[in-house]
mmCIF file with all atom_site columns, C-alpha atoms and ligand atoms in Angstrom:
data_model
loop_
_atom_site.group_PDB
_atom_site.id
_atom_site.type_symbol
_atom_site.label_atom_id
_atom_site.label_alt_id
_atom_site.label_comp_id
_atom_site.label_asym_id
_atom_site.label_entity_id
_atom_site.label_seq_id
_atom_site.pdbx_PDB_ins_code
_atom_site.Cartn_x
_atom_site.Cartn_y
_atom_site.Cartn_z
_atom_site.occupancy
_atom_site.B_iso_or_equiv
_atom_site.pdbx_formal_charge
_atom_site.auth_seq_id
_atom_site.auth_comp_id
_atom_site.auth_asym_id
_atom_site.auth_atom_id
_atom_site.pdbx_PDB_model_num
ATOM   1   C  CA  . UNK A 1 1   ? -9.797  -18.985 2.123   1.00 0.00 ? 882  UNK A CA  1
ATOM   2   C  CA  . UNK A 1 2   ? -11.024 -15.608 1.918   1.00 0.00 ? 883  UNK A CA  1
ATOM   3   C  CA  . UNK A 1 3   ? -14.137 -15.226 0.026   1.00 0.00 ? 884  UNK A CA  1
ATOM   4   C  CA  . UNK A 1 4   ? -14.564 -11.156 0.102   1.00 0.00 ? 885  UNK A CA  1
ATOM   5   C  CA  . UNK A 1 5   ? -12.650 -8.414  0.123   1.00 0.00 ? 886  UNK A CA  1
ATOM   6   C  CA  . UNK A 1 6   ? -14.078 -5.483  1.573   1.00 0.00 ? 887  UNK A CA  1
ATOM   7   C  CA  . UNK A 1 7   ? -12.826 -2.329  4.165   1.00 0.00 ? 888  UNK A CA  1
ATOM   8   C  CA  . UNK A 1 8   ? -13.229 -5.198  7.221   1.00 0.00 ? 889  UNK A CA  1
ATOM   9   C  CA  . UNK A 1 9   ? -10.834 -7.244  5.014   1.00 0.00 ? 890  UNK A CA  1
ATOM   10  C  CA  . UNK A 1 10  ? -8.239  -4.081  4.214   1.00 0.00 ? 891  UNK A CA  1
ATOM   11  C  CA  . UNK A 1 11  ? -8.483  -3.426  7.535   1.00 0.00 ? 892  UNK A CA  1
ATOM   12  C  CA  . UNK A 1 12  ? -7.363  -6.603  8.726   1.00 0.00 ? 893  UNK A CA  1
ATOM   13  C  CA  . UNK A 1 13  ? -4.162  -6.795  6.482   1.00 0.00 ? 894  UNK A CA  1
ATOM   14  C  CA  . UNK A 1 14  ? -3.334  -3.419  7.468   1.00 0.00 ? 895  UNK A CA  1
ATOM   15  C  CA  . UNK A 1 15  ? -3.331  -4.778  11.233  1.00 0.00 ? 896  UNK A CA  1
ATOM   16  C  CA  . UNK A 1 16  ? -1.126  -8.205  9.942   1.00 0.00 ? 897  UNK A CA  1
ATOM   17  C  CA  . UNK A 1 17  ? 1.093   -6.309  8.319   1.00 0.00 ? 898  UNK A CA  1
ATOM   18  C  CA  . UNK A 1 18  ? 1.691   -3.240  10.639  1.00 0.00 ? 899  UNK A CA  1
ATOM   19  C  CA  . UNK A 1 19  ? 1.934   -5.583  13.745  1.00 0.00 ? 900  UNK A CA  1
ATOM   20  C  CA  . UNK A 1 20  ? 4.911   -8.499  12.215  1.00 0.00 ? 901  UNK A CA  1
ATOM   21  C  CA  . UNK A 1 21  ? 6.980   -5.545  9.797   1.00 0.00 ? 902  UNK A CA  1
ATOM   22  C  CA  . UNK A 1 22  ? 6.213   -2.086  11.671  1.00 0.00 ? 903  UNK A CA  1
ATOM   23  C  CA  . UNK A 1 23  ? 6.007   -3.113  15.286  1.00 0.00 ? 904  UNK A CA  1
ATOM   24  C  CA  . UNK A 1 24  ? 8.029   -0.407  16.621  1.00 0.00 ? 905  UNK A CA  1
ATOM   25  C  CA  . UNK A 1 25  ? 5.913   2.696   14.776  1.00 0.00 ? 906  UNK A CA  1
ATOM   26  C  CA  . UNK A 1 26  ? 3.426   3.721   16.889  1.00 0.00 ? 907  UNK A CA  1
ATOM   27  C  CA  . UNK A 1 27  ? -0.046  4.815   15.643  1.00 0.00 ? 908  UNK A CA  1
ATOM   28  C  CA  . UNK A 1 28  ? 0.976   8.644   16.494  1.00 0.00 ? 909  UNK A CA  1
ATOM   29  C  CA  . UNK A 1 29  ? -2.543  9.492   14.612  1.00 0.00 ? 910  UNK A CA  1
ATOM   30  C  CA  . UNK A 1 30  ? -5.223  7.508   13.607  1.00 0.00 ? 911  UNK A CA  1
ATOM   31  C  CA  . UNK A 1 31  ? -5.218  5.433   10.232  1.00 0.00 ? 912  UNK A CA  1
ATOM   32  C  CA  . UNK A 1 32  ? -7.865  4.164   8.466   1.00 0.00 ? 913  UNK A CA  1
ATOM   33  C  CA  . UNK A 1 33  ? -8.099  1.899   4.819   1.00 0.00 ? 914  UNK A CA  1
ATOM   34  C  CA  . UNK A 1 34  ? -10.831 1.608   2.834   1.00 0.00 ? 915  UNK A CA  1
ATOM   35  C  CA  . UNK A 1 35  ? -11.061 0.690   -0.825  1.00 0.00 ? 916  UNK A CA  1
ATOM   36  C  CA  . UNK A 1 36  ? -11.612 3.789   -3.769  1.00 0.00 ? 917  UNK A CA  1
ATOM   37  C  CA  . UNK A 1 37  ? -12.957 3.634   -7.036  1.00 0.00 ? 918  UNK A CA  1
ATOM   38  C  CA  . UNK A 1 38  ? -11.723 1.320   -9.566  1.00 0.00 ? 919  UNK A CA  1
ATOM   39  C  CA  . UNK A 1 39  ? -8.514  3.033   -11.054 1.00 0.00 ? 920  UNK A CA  1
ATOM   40  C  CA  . UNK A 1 40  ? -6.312  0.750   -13.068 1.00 0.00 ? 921  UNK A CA  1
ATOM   41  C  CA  . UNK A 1 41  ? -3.157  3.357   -12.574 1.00 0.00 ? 922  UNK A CA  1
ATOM   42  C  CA  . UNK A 1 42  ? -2.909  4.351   -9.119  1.00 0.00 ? 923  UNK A CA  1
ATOM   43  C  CA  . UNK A 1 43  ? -2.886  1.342   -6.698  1.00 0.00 ? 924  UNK A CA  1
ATOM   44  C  CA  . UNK A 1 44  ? -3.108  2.946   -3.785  1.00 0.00 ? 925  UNK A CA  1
ATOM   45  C  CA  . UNK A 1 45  ? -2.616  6.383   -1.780  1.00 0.00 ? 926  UNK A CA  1
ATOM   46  C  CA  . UNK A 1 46  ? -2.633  7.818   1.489   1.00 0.00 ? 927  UNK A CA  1
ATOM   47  C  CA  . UNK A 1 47  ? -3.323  11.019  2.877   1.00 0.00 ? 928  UNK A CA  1
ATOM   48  C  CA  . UNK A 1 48  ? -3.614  13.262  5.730   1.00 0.00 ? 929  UNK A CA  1
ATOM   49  C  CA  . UNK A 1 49  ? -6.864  15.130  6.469   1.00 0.00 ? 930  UNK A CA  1
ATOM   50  C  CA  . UNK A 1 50  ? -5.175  17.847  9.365   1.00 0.00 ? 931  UNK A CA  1
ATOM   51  C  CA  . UNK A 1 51  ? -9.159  18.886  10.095  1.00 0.00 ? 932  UNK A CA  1
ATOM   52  C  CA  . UNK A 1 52  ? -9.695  15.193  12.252  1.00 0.00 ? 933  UNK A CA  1
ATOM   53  C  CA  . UNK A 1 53  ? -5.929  14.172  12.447  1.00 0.00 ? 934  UNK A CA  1
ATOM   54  C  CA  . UNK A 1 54  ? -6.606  11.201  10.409  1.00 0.00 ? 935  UNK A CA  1
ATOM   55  C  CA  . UNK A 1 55  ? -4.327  9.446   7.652   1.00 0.00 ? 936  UNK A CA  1
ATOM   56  C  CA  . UNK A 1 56  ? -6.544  7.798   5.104   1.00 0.00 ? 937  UNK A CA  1
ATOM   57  C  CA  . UNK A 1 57  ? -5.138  4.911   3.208   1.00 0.00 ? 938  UNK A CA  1
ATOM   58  C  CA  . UNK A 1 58  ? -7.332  4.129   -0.325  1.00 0.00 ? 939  UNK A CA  1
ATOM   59  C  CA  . UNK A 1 59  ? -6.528  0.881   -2.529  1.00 0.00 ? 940  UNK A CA  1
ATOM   60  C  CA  . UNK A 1 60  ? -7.601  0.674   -5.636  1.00 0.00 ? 941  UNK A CA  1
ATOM   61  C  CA  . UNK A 1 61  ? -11.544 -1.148  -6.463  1.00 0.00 ? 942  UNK A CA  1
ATOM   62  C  CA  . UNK A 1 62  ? -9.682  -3.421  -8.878  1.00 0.00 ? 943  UNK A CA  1
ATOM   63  C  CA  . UNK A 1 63  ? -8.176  -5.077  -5.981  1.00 0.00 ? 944  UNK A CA  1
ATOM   64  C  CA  . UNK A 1 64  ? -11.225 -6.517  -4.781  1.00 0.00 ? 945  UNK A CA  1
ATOM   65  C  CA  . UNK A 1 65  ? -10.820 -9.055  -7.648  1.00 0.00 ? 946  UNK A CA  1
ATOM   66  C  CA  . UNK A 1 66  ? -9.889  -12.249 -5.627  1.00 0.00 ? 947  UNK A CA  1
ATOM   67  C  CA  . UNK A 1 67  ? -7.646  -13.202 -9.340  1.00 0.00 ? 948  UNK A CA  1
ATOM   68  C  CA  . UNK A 1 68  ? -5.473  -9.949  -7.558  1.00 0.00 ? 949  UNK A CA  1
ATOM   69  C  CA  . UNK A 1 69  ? -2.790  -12.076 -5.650  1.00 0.00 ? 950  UNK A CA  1
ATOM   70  C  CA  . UNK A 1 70  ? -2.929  -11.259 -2.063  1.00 0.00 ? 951  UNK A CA  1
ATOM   71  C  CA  . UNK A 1 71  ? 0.820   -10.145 -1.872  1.00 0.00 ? 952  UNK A CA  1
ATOM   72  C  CA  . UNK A 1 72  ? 0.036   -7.090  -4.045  1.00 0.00 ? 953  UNK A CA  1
ATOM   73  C  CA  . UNK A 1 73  ? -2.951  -6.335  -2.197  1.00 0.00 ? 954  UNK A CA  1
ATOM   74  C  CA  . UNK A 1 74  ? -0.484  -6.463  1.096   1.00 0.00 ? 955  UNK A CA  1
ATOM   75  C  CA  . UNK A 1 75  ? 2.484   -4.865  -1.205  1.00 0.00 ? 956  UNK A CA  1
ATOM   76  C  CA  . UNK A 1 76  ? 0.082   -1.582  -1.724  1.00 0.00 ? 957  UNK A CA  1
ATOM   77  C  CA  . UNK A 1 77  ? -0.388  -1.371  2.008   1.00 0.00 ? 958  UNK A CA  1
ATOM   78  C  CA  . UNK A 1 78  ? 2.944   -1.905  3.017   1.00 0.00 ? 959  UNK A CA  1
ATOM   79  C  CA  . UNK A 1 79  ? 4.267   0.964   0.856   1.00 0.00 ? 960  UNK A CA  1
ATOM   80  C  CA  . UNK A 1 80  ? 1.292   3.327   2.435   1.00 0.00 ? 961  UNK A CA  1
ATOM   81  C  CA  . UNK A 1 81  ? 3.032   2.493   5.690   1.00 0.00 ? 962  UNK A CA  1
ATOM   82  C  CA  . UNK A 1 82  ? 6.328   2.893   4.882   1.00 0.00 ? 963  UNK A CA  1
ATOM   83  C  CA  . UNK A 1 83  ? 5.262   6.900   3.399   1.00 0.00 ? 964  UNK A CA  1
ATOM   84  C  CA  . UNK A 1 84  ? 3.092   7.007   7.038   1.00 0.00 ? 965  UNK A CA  1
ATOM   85  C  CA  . UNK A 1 85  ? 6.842   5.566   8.587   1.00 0.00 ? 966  UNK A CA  1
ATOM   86  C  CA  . UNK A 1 86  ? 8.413   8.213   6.907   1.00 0.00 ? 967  UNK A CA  1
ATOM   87  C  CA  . UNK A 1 87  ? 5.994   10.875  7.768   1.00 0.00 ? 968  UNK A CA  1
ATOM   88  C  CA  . UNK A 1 88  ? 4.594   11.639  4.910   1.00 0.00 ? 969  UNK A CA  1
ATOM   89  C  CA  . UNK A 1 89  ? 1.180   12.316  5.498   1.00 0.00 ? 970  UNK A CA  1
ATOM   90  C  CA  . UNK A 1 90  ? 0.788   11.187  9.046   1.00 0.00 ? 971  UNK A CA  1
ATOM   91  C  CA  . UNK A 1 91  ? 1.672   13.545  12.178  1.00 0.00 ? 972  UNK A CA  1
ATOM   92  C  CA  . UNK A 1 92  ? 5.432   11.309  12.421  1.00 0.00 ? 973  UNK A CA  1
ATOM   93  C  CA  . UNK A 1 93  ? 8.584   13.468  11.855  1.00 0.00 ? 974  UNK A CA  1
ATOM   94  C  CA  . UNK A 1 94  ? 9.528   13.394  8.185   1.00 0.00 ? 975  UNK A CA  1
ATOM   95  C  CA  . UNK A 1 95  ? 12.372  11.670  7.679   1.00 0.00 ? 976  UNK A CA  1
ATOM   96  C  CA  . UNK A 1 96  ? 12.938  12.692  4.083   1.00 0.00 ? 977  UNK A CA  1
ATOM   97  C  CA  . UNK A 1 97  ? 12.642  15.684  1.618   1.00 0.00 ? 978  UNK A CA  1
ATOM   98  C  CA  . UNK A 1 98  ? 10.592  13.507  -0.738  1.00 0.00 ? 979  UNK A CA  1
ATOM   99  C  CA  . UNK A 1 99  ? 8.718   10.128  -0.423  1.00 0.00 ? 980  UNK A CA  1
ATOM   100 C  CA  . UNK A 1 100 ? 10.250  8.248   -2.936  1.00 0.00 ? 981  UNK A CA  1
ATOM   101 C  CA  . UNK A 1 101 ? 13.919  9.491   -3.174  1.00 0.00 ? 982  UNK A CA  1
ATOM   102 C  CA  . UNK A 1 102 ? 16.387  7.193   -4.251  1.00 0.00 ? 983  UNK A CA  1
ATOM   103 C  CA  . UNK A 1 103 ? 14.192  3.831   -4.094  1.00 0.00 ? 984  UNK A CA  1
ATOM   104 C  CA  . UNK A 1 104 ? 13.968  4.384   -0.470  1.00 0.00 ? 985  UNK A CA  1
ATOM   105 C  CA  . UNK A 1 105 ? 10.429  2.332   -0.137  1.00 0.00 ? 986  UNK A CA  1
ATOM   106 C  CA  . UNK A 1 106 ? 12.028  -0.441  -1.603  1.00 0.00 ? 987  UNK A CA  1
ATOM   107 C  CA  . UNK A 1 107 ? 14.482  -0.208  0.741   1.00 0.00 ? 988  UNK A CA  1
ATOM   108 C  CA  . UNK A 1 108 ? 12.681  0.604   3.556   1.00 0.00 ? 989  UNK A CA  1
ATOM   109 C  CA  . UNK A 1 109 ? 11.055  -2.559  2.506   1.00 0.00 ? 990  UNK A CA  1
ATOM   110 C  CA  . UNK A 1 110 ? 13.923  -5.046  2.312   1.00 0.00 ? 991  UNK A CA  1
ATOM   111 C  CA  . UNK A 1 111 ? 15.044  -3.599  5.749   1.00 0.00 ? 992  UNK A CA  1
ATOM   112 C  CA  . UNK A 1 112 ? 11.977  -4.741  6.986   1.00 0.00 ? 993  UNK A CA  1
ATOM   113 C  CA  . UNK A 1 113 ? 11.711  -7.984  5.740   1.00 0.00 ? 994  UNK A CA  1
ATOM   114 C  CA  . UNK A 1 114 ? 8.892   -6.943  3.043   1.00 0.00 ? 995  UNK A CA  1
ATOM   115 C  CA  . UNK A 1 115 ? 11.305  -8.041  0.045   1.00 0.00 ? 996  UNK A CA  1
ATOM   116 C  CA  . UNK A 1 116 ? 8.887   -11.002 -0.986  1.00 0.00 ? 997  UNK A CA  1
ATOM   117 C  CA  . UNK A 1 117 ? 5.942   -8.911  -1.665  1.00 0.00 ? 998  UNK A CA  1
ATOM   118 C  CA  . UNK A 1 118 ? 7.868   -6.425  -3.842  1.00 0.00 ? 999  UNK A CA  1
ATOM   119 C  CA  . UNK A 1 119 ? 8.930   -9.177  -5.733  1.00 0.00 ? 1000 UNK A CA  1
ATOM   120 C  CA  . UNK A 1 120 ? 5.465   -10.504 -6.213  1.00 0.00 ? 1001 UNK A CA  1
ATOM   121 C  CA  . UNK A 1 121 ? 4.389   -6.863  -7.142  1.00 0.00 ? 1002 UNK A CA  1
ATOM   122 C  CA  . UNK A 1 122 ? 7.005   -6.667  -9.641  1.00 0.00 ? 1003 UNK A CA  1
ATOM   123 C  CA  . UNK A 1 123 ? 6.237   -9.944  -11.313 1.00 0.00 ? 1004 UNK A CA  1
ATOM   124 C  CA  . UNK A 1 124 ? 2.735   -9.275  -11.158 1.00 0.00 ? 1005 UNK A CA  1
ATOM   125 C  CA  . UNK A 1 125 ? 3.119   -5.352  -12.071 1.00 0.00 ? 1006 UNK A CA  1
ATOM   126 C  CA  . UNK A 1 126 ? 5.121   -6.697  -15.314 1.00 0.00 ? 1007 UNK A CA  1
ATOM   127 C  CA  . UNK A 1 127 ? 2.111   -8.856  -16.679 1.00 0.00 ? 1008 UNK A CA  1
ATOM   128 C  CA  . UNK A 1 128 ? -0.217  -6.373  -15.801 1.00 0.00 ? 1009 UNK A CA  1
ATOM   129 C  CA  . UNK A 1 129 ? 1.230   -3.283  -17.902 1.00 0.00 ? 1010 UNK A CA  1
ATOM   130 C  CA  . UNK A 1 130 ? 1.154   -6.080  -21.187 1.00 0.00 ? 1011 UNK A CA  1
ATOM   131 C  CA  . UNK A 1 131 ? -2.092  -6.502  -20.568 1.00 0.00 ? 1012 UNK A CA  1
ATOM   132 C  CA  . UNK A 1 132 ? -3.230  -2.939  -19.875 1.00 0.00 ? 1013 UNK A CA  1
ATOM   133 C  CA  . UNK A 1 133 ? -0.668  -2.572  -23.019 1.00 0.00 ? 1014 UNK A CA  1
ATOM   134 C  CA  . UNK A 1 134 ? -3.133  -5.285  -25.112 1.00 0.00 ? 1015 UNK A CA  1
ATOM   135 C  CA  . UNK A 1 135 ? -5.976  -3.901  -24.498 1.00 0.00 ? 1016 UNK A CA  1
ATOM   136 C  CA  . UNK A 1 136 ? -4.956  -0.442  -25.219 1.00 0.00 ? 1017 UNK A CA  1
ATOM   137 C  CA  . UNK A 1 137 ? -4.050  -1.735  -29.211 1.00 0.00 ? 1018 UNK A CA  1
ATOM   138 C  CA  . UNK A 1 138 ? -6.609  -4.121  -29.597 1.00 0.00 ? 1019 UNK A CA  1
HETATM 139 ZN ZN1 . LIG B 2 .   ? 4.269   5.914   -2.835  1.00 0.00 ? 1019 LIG B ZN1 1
#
């Protein structure tokens, strides 16, 4: 069982999860994941810095807590890839007008086979927002 998550550990679920659900996107540019600073709202992002080509996936600090199931962890990076599928901030054509339109990385998802991990995130996204809820009252 894993005992740490660090960027060696992001790095290999990127790889896991980019080689069994993506295997046909190439790696037109370079991407590299690292974790960010603790932020309890935004999970993850990725962007594109045009100066060194590179896309730059960050997940959230918080995730680093092993209590984190380890389908959310690889639910955050899956939807990073599906914008960097899409070409949102990676040098592939852009496929769409905007990168969430119409539930389309839920769908892209499902297509893919990903369906189980947005259903962990969504059970697990649930008890989350009552306890960030709880703690905001209390
Ligand atoms: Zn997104």
């Amino acid at each position: 069982m894993q005992t740490v998550r660090d960027n060696k550990w992001l790095l290999y679920r990127l790889n896991e999860i980019w080689d069994r659900y993506f295997p046909e996107i190439k790696e037109s540019n370079p991407v590299v994941i690292k974790f960010g600073r603790y932020s309890k709202y935004r999970l993850g992002s990725i962007r594109l810095d045009r100066k060194v080509n590179l896309s730059l996936i960050t997940i959230t600090g918080m995730f680093k807590n092993l209590q984190i199931p380890q389908a959310v962890v690889d639910h955050t990076i899956a939807h990073e890839l599906v914008h960097y599928t899409h070409g949102f901030s990676s040098q592939r054509q852009r496929l769409l007008r905007y990168p969430h339109a119409g539930g389309v990385v839920k769908r892209e998802m499902e297509e893919r086979g990903l369906g189980h991990l947005y259903q962990a995130y969504r059970d697990w996204i649930k008890e989350y927002q009552k306890l960030l809820r709880t703690a905001q009252n209390g």
